[in-house]
Short mmCIF file of C-alpha atoms in Angstrom, two decimals:
data_model
loop_
_atom_site.label_atom_id
_atom_site.label_comp_id
_atom_site.label_asym_id
_atom_site.label_seq_id
_atom_site.Cartn_x
_atom_site.Cartn_y
_atom_site.Cartn_z
CA MET A 793 -16.82 7.03 14.72
CA LYS A 794 -19.91 8.51 13.17
CA PRO A 795 -22.38 5.75 12.31
CA ASP A 796 -22.97 6.97 8.76
CA LEU A 797 -19.35 6.92 7.62
CA PRO A 798 -19.07 4.68 4.52
CA ILE A 799 -16.12 2.65 5.84
CA GLY A 800 -17.16 -0.47 3.94
CA LEU A 801 -17.50 1.35 0.62
CA LEU A 802 -14.21 3.19 1.09
CA ALA A 803 -12.50 -0.10 1.97
CA ALA A 804 -14.00 -1.68 -1.15
CA GLY A 805 -12.63 1.18 -3.25
CA ALA A 806 -9.23 0.72 -1.64
CA PHE A 807 -9.39 -3.02 -2.34
CA LEU A 808 -10.21 -2.51 -6.02
CA GLY A 809 -7.57 0.18 -6.46
CA ALA A 810 -4.85 -1.82 -4.72
CA SER A 811 -5.81 -4.98 -6.63
CA ALA A 812 -4.85 -3.42 -9.94
CA ALA A 813 -1.21 -3.35 -8.87
CA ARG A 814 -0.87 -7.16 -8.57
CA ILE A 815 -3.86 -8.73 -10.28
CA ILE A 816 -2.18 -9.01 -13.67
CA ASP A 817 1.14 -10.39 -12.39
CA PRO A 818 0.19 -14.09 -12.75
CA LEU A 819 -0.88 -13.45 -16.35
CA LEU A 820 2.21 -11.71 -17.70
CA HIS A 821 3.10 -14.73 -19.80
CA VAL A 822 -0.41 -14.73 -21.33
CA VAL A 823 -0.12 -11.03 -22.16
CA ALA A 824 3.30 -11.69 -23.70
CA THR A 825 1.85 -14.46 -25.88
CA ASP A 826 -1.03 -12.26 -27.06
CA PHE A 827 1.34 -9.49 -28.12
CA ALA A 828 3.95 -11.92 -29.51
CA THR A 829 6.70 -10.73 -27.19
CA THR A 830 8.52 -11.84 -24.03
CA VAL A 831 7.64 -11.68 -20.34
CA PRO A 832 10.52 -9.24 -19.60
CA ALA A 833 9.14 -6.98 -22.32
CA VAL A 834 5.60 -6.92 -20.90
CA SER A 835 6.83 -6.45 -17.34
CA VAL A 836 6.90 -2.74 -18.17
CA ILE A 837 3.16 -2.69 -17.41
CA VAL A 838 4.00 -3.31 -13.73
CA ALA A 839 6.26 -0.26 -13.45
CA ALA A 840 3.84 1.73 -15.62
CA PHE A 841 1.27 1.39 -12.85
CA SER A 842 3.40 1.92 -9.74
CA LEU A 843 5.30 5.06 -10.79
CA PRO A 844 2.28 7.31 -11.50
CA TYR A 845 0.51 5.81 -8.48
CA GLY A 846 3.22 7.21 -6.24
CA LEU A 847 3.79 10.52 -7.99
CA CYS A 848 0.11 11.48 -8.31
CA GLN A 849 -0.33 11.47 -4.53
CA VAL A 850 1.05 15.00 -4.38
CA VAL A 851 -1.67 16.19 -6.79
CA LEU A 852 -4.68 14.26 -5.55
CA GLY A 853 -4.21 15.06 -1.85
CA PRO A 854 -4.60 18.85 -2.20
CA LEU A 855 -7.50 18.34 -4.62
CA GLY A 856 -9.29 16.35 -1.93
CA ASP A 857 -8.75 19.13 0.59
CA ARG A 858 -10.03 21.79 -1.80
CA PHE A 859 -13.03 20.13 -3.46
CA GLY A 860 -14.07 17.46 -0.95
CA LYS A 861 -12.42 14.12 -0.39
CA LEU A 862 -15.38 11.91 -1.30
CA ARG A 863 -15.94 13.87 -4.50
CA ILE A 864 -12.32 13.45 -5.57
CA ILE A 865 -12.41 9.73 -4.72
CA LEU A 866 -15.56 9.34 -6.84
CA PHE A 867 -14.11 11.31 -9.74
CA ALA A 868 -10.84 9.36 -9.60
CA LEU A 869 -12.62 5.99 -9.46
CA CYS A 870 -14.72 6.96 -12.49
CA ALA A 871 -11.53 7.75 -14.39
CA TYR A 872 -10.06 4.49 -13.10
CA ILE A 873 -12.96 2.58 -14.67
CA VAL A 874 -12.19 4.22 -18.02
CA ALA A 875 -8.53 3.24 -17.62
CA LEU A 876 -9.44 -0.39 -16.86
CA ILE A 877 -11.68 -0.59 -19.91
CA GLY A 878 -8.84 0.90 -21.93
CA CYS A 879 -6.53 -1.84 -20.62
CA ALA A 880 -9.03 -4.50 -21.68
CA MET A 881 -9.34 -3.01 -25.16
CA ALA A 882 -5.62 -2.42 -25.74
CA THR A 883 -4.49 -3.66 -29.15
CA SER A 884 -0.76 -3.25 -28.54
CA LEU A 885 1.73 -3.33 -25.70
CA PRO A 886 2.39 0.45 -25.88
CA MET A 887 -1.36 1.12 -25.61
CA LEU A 888 -1.68 -1.26 -22.65
CA THR A 889 1.29 0.43 -20.99
CA LEU A 890 -0.29 3.85 -21.46
CA MET A 891 -3.58 2.65 -19.99
CA ARG A 892 -1.72 1.18 -17.01
CA VAL A 893 -0.14 4.60 -16.43
CA PHE A 894 -3.63 6.11 -16.47
CA ALA A 895 -4.92 3.41 -14.10
CA GLY A 896 -2.10 3.98 -11.62
CA ALA A 897 -2.62 7.74 -11.64
CA THR A 898 -6.38 7.55 -11.09
CA CYS A 899 -6.67 4.81 -8.47
CA ALA A 900 -4.01 6.56 -6.35
CA ALA A 901 -6.78 8.55 -4.66
CA ALA A 902 -8.56 5.61 -3.04
CA VAL A 903 -6.25 4.83 -0.12
CA PRO A 904 -4.62 8.10 1.06
CA ILE A 905 -7.66 10.32 0.53
CA GLY A 906 -9.89 7.67 2.08
CA MET A 907 -7.63 7.68 5.15
CA ALA A 908 -7.72 11.48 5.28
CA TYR A 909 -11.53 11.49 5.04
CA ILE A 910 -11.80 9.09 7.98
CA ALA A 911 -9.29 11.16 9.96
CA ASP A 912 -11.42 14.28 9.47
CA ALA A 913 -14.42 12.54 11.03
CA VAL A 914 -12.92 10.34 13.75
CA PRO A 915 -11.17 11.59 16.93
CA TYR A 916 -7.55 10.49 17.26
CA ALA A 917 -8.26 8.20 20.22
CA GLN A 918 -10.48 6.01 18.02
CA ARG A 919 -8.80 6.71 14.70
CA GLN A 920 -6.29 3.86 14.47
CA ILE A 921 -8.99 1.27 15.17
CA THR A 922 -11.19 2.80 12.47
CA LEU A 923 -8.32 3.00 10.01
CA THR A 924 -7.58 -0.70 10.49
CA LYS A 925 -11.13 -1.47 9.34
CA PHE A 926 -10.56 0.64 6.25
CA LEU A 927 -7.15 -0.94 5.61
CA ASN A 928 -8.76 -4.38 5.46
CA GLY A 929 -9.35 -3.47 1.82
CA THR A 930 -5.69 -3.05 0.93
CA VAL A 931 -4.65 -6.06 3.02
CA LEU A 932 -7.17 -8.32 1.30
CA ALA A 933 -5.93 -7.02 -2.04
CA GLN A 934 -2.40 -8.14 -1.11
CA ILE A 935 -3.70 -11.61 -0.31
CA LEU A 936 -6.28 -12.12 -3.05
CA ALA A 937 -5.32 -10.04 -6.08
CA GLY A 938 -2.71 -12.43 -7.48
CA PRO A 939 -4.61 -15.70 -6.93
CA VAL A 940 -7.94 -14.23 -8.10
CA GLY A 941 -6.28 -12.73 -11.17
CA GLY A 942 -4.69 -16.06 -12.04
CA ILE A 943 -7.89 -18.07 -11.59
CA PHE A 944 -10.16 -15.55 -13.30
CA GLY A 945 -7.68 -15.06 -16.12
CA GLN A 946 -7.48 -18.79 -16.75
CA TYR A 947 -11.16 -18.88 -17.68
CA PHE A 948 -11.80 -15.40 -19.07
CA GLY A 949 -8.38 -14.20 -20.22
CA TRP A 950 -6.37 -11.22 -19.04
CA ARG A 951 -8.79 -8.80 -20.72
CA GLY A 952 -11.63 -10.33 -18.73
CA VAL A 953 -9.73 -9.58 -15.53
CA PHE A 954 -9.71 -5.86 -16.32
CA ILE A 955 -13.40 -5.89 -17.32
CA ALA A 956 -14.35 -7.62 -14.05
CA LEU A 957 -12.32 -5.09 -12.06
CA ALA A 958 -14.02 -2.23 -13.92
CA ALA A 959 -17.48 -3.68 -13.25
CA ALA A 960 -16.78 -4.11 -9.53
CA THR A 961 -15.44 -0.55 -9.32
CA LEU A 962 -18.55 0.76 -11.07
CA ALA A 963 -20.72 -0.91 -8.43
CA VAL A 964 -18.76 0.83 -5.65
CA VAL A 965 -18.97 4.18 -7.46
CA ILE A 966 -22.75 3.89 -7.83
CA ALA A 967 -23.21 2.93 -4.17
CA LEU A 968 -20.97 5.76 -2.96
CA ALA A 969 -22.59 8.31 -5.29
CA MET A 970 -26.04 7.40 -3.95
CA ARG A 971 -24.88 8.28 -0.42
CA LEU A 972 -22.84 11.36 -1.33
CA GLN A 973 -25.53 13.92 -0.50
CA THR A 974 -26.09 12.48 2.98
CA LEU A 975 -22.43 12.26 3.97
CA PRO A 976 -20.18 14.99 5.37
CA ASP A 977 -17.60 16.03 2.79
CA PRO A 978 -16.15 19.42 3.78
CA LYS A 979 -14.27 21.60 1.34
CA ARG A 980 -11.46 24.01 2.17
CA GLU A 981 -11.64 27.42 0.54
CA GLY A 982 -8.51 28.89 -0.93
CA ALA A 983 -5.79 27.78 -3.27
CA THR A 984 -5.78 24.11 -4.26
CA PHE A 985 -2.03 23.84 -3.91
CA SER A 986 -0.67 25.74 -0.94
CA LEU A 987 3.09 26.06 -0.76
CA THR A 988 2.69 26.90 2.92
CA ASN A 989 1.49 23.37 3.65
CA TYR A 990 4.57 21.80 2.10
CA ILE A 991 6.85 24.29 3.87
CA THR A 992 5.20 23.29 7.16
CA LEU A 993 5.81 19.61 6.46
CA ALA A 994 9.45 20.27 5.59
CA GLN A 995 10.26 22.33 8.69
CA PRO A 996 11.93 20.75 11.74
CA GLY A 997 9.32 19.13 13.94
CA LEU A 998 7.00 16.17 14.16
CA PRO A 999 5.66 16.26 10.57
CA ARG A 1000 9.15 16.02 9.11
CA ILE A 1001 9.96 13.16 11.50
CA ILE A 1002 6.86 11.28 10.36
CA LEU A 1003 7.71 11.76 6.69
CA LEU A 1004 11.30 10.63 7.27
CA ALA A 1005 10.05 7.62 9.23
CA GLY A 1006 7.64 6.79 6.40
CA PHE A 1007 10.49 6.97 3.90
CA ILE A 1008 12.66 4.63 6.02
CA ASP A 1009 9.68 2.36 6.66
CA GLY A 1010 9.14 1.96 2.93
CA ALA A 1011 12.83 1.42 2.25
CA LEU A 1012 13.50 -1.24 4.87
CA LEU A 1013 10.57 -3.57 4.30
CA MET A 1014 8.58 -2.70 1.20
CA GLY A 1015 11.83 -2.05 -0.66
CA ALA A 1016 13.13 -5.45 0.43
CA PHE A 1017 9.93 -7.38 -0.22
CA PRO A 1018 10.49 -7.93 -3.99
CA PHE A 1019 13.76 -9.76 -3.30
CA LEU A 1020 12.18 -12.50 -1.19
CA ALA A 1021 10.82 -14.28 -4.26
CA PRO A 1022 14.20 -14.62 -6.05
CA TYR A 1023 15.82 -15.62 -2.75
CA LEU A 1024 13.32 -18.45 -2.25
CA ARG A 1025 13.77 -19.51 -5.87
CA GLU A 1026 17.57 -19.54 -5.77
CA GLU A 1027 17.95 -20.95 -2.26
CA PHE A 1028 15.24 -23.63 -2.28
CA ALA A 1029 14.36 -24.06 -5.99
CA LEU A 1030 10.66 -23.65 -5.17
CA PRO A 1031 8.07 -23.48 -7.96
CA TYR A 1032 6.68 -20.04 -8.61
CA ALA A 1033 3.19 -21.04 -7.46
CA ALA A 1034 4.55 -22.05 -4.04
CA ILE A 1035 6.55 -18.83 -3.80
CA GLY A 1036 3.43 -16.80 -4.56
CA LEU A 1037 1.49 -18.53 -1.80
CA ILE A 1038 4.32 -18.00 0.69
CA LEU A 1039 4.52 -14.30 -0.15
CA ALA A 1040 0.74 -14.00 0.24
CA CYS A 1041 1.17 -15.05 3.88
CA PHE A 1042 2.43 -11.49 4.54
CA GLY A 1043 -1.11 -10.32 3.93
CA VAL A 1044 -2.41 -12.95 6.34
CA GLY A 1045 -0.24 -11.44 9.07
CA ALA A 1046 -1.48 -7.97 8.20
CA LEU A 1047 -5.06 -9.22 8.39
CA ILE A 1048 -4.34 -10.66 11.84
CA TYR A 1049 -3.28 -7.18 12.93
CA THR A 1050 -6.44 -5.54 11.63
CA ARG A 1051 -8.48 -8.10 13.57
CA THR A 1052 -6.52 -7.72 16.81
CA ALA A 1053 -5.70 -4.00 16.81
CA ARG A 1054 -8.63 -3.28 19.12
CA LEU A 1055 -6.99 -5.57 21.70
CA LEU A 1056 -3.35 -4.68 21.08
CA LEU A 1057 -3.59 -0.88 21.08
CA PRO A 1058 -5.04 -0.41 24.61
CA ARG A 1059 -2.58 -2.91 26.08
CA LEU A 1060 0.63 -1.83 24.34
CA GLY A 1061 -0.07 1.77 23.39
CA GLU A 1062 1.42 3.23 20.23
CA ALA A 1063 4.95 3.19 21.63
CA GLY A 1064 4.60 -0.47 22.56
CA LEU A 1065 3.27 -1.33 19.11
CA VAL A 1066 6.26 0.33 17.44
CA ILE A 1067 8.82 -1.49 19.60
CA ALA A 1068 7.02 -4.84 19.49
CA GLY A 1069 6.59 -4.62 15.73
CA GLY A 1070 10.24 -3.76 15.15
CA ILE A 1071 11.50 -6.54 17.43
CA LEU A 1072 9.15 -9.08 15.85
CA MET A 1073 10.24 -8.22 12.30
CA THR A 1074 13.92 -8.30 13.23
CA ILE A 1075 13.67 -11.69 14.93
CA VAL A 1076 11.62 -13.47 12.27
CA LEU A 1077 13.63 -12.06 9.36
CA THR A 1078 16.83 -13.23 11.05
CA ILE A 1079 15.33 -16.67 11.68
CA GLY A 1080 14.32 -16.89 8.03
CA MET A 1081 17.85 -16.15 6.88
CA ILE A 1082 19.43 -18.84 9.07
CA SER A 1083 16.74 -21.48 8.61
CA PRO A 1084 17.59 -24.41 6.31
CA ALA A 1085 13.89 -25.15 5.65
CA TRP A 1086 11.72 -23.23 3.22
CA GLN A 1087 8.65 -24.07 5.32
CA ALA A 1088 9.90 -21.60 7.92
CA PHE A 1089 9.07 -18.78 5.53
CA ILE A 1090 5.36 -19.47 5.86
CA VAL A 1091 5.56 -18.45 9.52
CA VAL A 1092 8.17 -15.77 8.77
CA GLN A 1093 5.88 -14.06 6.26
CA ILE A 1094 2.85 -14.17 8.56
CA LEU A 1095 4.80 -12.64 11.45
CA LEU A 1096 6.48 -10.09 9.15
CA GLY A 1097 3.03 -8.94 8.06
CA LEU A 1098 1.87 -8.69 11.67
CA GLY A 1099 5.01 -6.85 12.82
CA TYR A 1100 5.03 -4.50 9.86
CA TYR A 1101 1.46 -3.35 10.41
CA MET A 1102 2.01 -2.95 14.15
CA LEU A 1103 4.64 -0.32 13.32
CA HIS A 1104 3.19 1.02 10.08
CA ALA A 1105 -0.33 1.59 11.43
CA VAL A 1106 1.07 3.88 14.13
CA LEU A 1107 2.84 5.94 11.48
CA GLN A 1108 -0.31 6.13 9.38
CA ALA A 1109 -2.36 7.38 12.32
CA GLN A 1110 0.32 9.95 13.19
CA ALA A 1111 0.43 11.09 9.55
CA THR A 1112 -3.23 12.09 9.71
CA GLU A 1113 -2.30 14.70 12.34
CA MET A 1114 0.55 16.36 10.43
CA LEU A 1115 -1.78 18.99 8.90
CA PRO A 1116 -5.19 18.85 10.62
CA ASN A 1117 -6.57 21.51 8.26
CA ALA A 1118 -5.26 19.80 5.11
CA ARG A 1119 -5.23 16.09 5.84
CA GLY A 1120 -5.49 15.11 2.18
CA THR A 1121 -2.21 16.90 1.50
CA ALA A 1122 -0.61 15.43 4.62
CA VAL A 1123 -1.56 11.79 4.04
CA ALA A 1124 -0.73 12.00 0.34
CA SER A 1125 2.71 13.39 1.23
CA PHE A 1126 3.22 10.48 3.63
CA ALA A 1127 2.20 8.02 0.91
CA LEU A 1128 4.66 9.65 -1.48
CA ALA A 1129 7.45 9.38 1.12
CA LEU A 1130 6.61 5.71 1.57
CA PHE A 1131 6.70 5.12 -2.19
CA MET A 1132 10.01 6.96 -2.59
CA GLY A 1133 11.47 4.96 0.28
CA GLN A 1134 10.37 1.73 -1.37
CA SER A 1135 12.14 2.71 -4.59
CA VAL A 1136 15.37 3.74 -2.84
CA GLY A 1137 15.26 0.69 -0.58
CA ALA A 1138 14.97 -1.64 -3.55
CA LEU A 1139 18.04 -0.05 -5.12
CA GLY A 1140 19.98 -0.25 -1.85
CA LEU A 1141 19.14 -3.86 -1.14
CA GLY A 1142 19.86 -4.77 -4.75
CA PHE A 1143 23.32 -3.24 -4.34
CA LEU A 1144 23.97 -5.26 -1.16
CA ILE A 1145 22.80 -8.47 -2.80
CA ALA A 1146 24.97 -7.89 -5.86
CA HIS A 1147 28.10 -7.21 -3.80
CA PHE A 1148 27.54 -9.60 -0.89
CA SER A 1149 24.64 -12.07 -0.68
CA TYR A 1150 20.92 -12.32 -0.05
CA ARG A 1151 21.52 -13.40 3.54
CA THR A 1152 23.90 -10.53 4.29
CA ALA A 1153 21.53 -7.99 2.75
CA PHE A 1154 18.51 -9.23 4.68
CA MET A 1155 20.43 -9.46 7.97
CA ILE A 1156 21.51 -5.82 7.57
CA ASP A 1157 17.91 -4.93 6.77
CA ALA A 1158 16.71 -6.72 9.93
CA ALA A 1159 19.15 -4.76 12.11
CA LEU A 1160 18.06 -1.46 10.55
CA ILE A 1161 14.39 -2.28 11.18
CA LEU A 1162 15.14 -2.62 14.90
CA ALA A 1163 17.09 0.65 14.83
CA LEU A 1164 14.10 2.35 13.18
CA ALA A 1165 11.73 1.11 15.89
CA ILE A 1166 14.03 2.32 18.68
CA TRP A 1167 14.47 5.70 16.99
CA LEU A 1168 10.72 6.09 16.46
CA ARG A 1169 9.93 5.41 20.07
CA GLY A 1170 12.28 8.16 21.12
CA ARG A 1171 11.29 10.75 18.53
CA LEU A 1172 7.57 10.47 17.89
CA ARG A 1173 5.04 11.77 20.38
CA LEU A 1174 3.35 8.47 20.97
CA ALA A 1175 0.48 7.64 23.26
CA GLY A 1176 1.22 4.98 25.88
#
């Protein structure tokens, strides 16, 4: 890794971008009260963020390749600040929804283009370790965004949450802009959107396998994740605060991975990480479904987070090699596949729950996770 790479600043940008997805969730009832409507009605601001976040990957990735990844990240974060201020100043639910769409579209650059920038500068042998440092930002956002939003919102209101997020993002933008001239940020001459790149990704071979694996990865775990909260509520009648803390334990497991990846990767290799992660997720999810005690889900969530990132981090590192000359396009395409998988997975698991039960749906999901890990080990060209 080059010593002057702004890993900390990029991770901070990723943290602030990812935080916007969940930071307002604890305050939906407050937003509903302010606009004299119901919580189900204001829940549209959640979807209003996530949909453009996923779809804009396909635009922002090629822009990063063409004009420089750091420059596009800076431009997008500046627009993100405007969107956050717009959220804070919204005078109606439709206006807030529109600003959330804008926020989702603009902060979508922080994670995939940041990963692509690091991949351009770091050899593959050291890349996964470096990427785990960067991904600390998104992992911490998973853990802290909800609790921090709830606490901050209690004292300063939901508008204050958006203002604070905008101020923190501005600080990162200023710090990154001050270093821009001293940092490598190569541009690629030629058309911004090259159809050839997408044809290459779609052809039979490793890139298509990685995209398919990313889609399945998103479907089997991230698509299932939203259903854990209603399961815990219906099965154990837990208060929502307790459920939120249990779900946050997933991020704790992910953080454990980022702190131990330097030890795990040399010992297990990428193939070993994939298999171990798949087996771990399958076992703990099965245990959670047969356990009569809600306390088991604290451990289940921690180990799910660890197992998920053991497998997912390998895919992320492999994705950076799909198009070495257009990594922004490649990583953004992988992120889009992950997002699409999450959407399809949520629909699929919802169907299973509606026609069978939570337990049946999650047990099927656990078996498919193991199948994915076995398939990946056989199909991907993994080190180790």
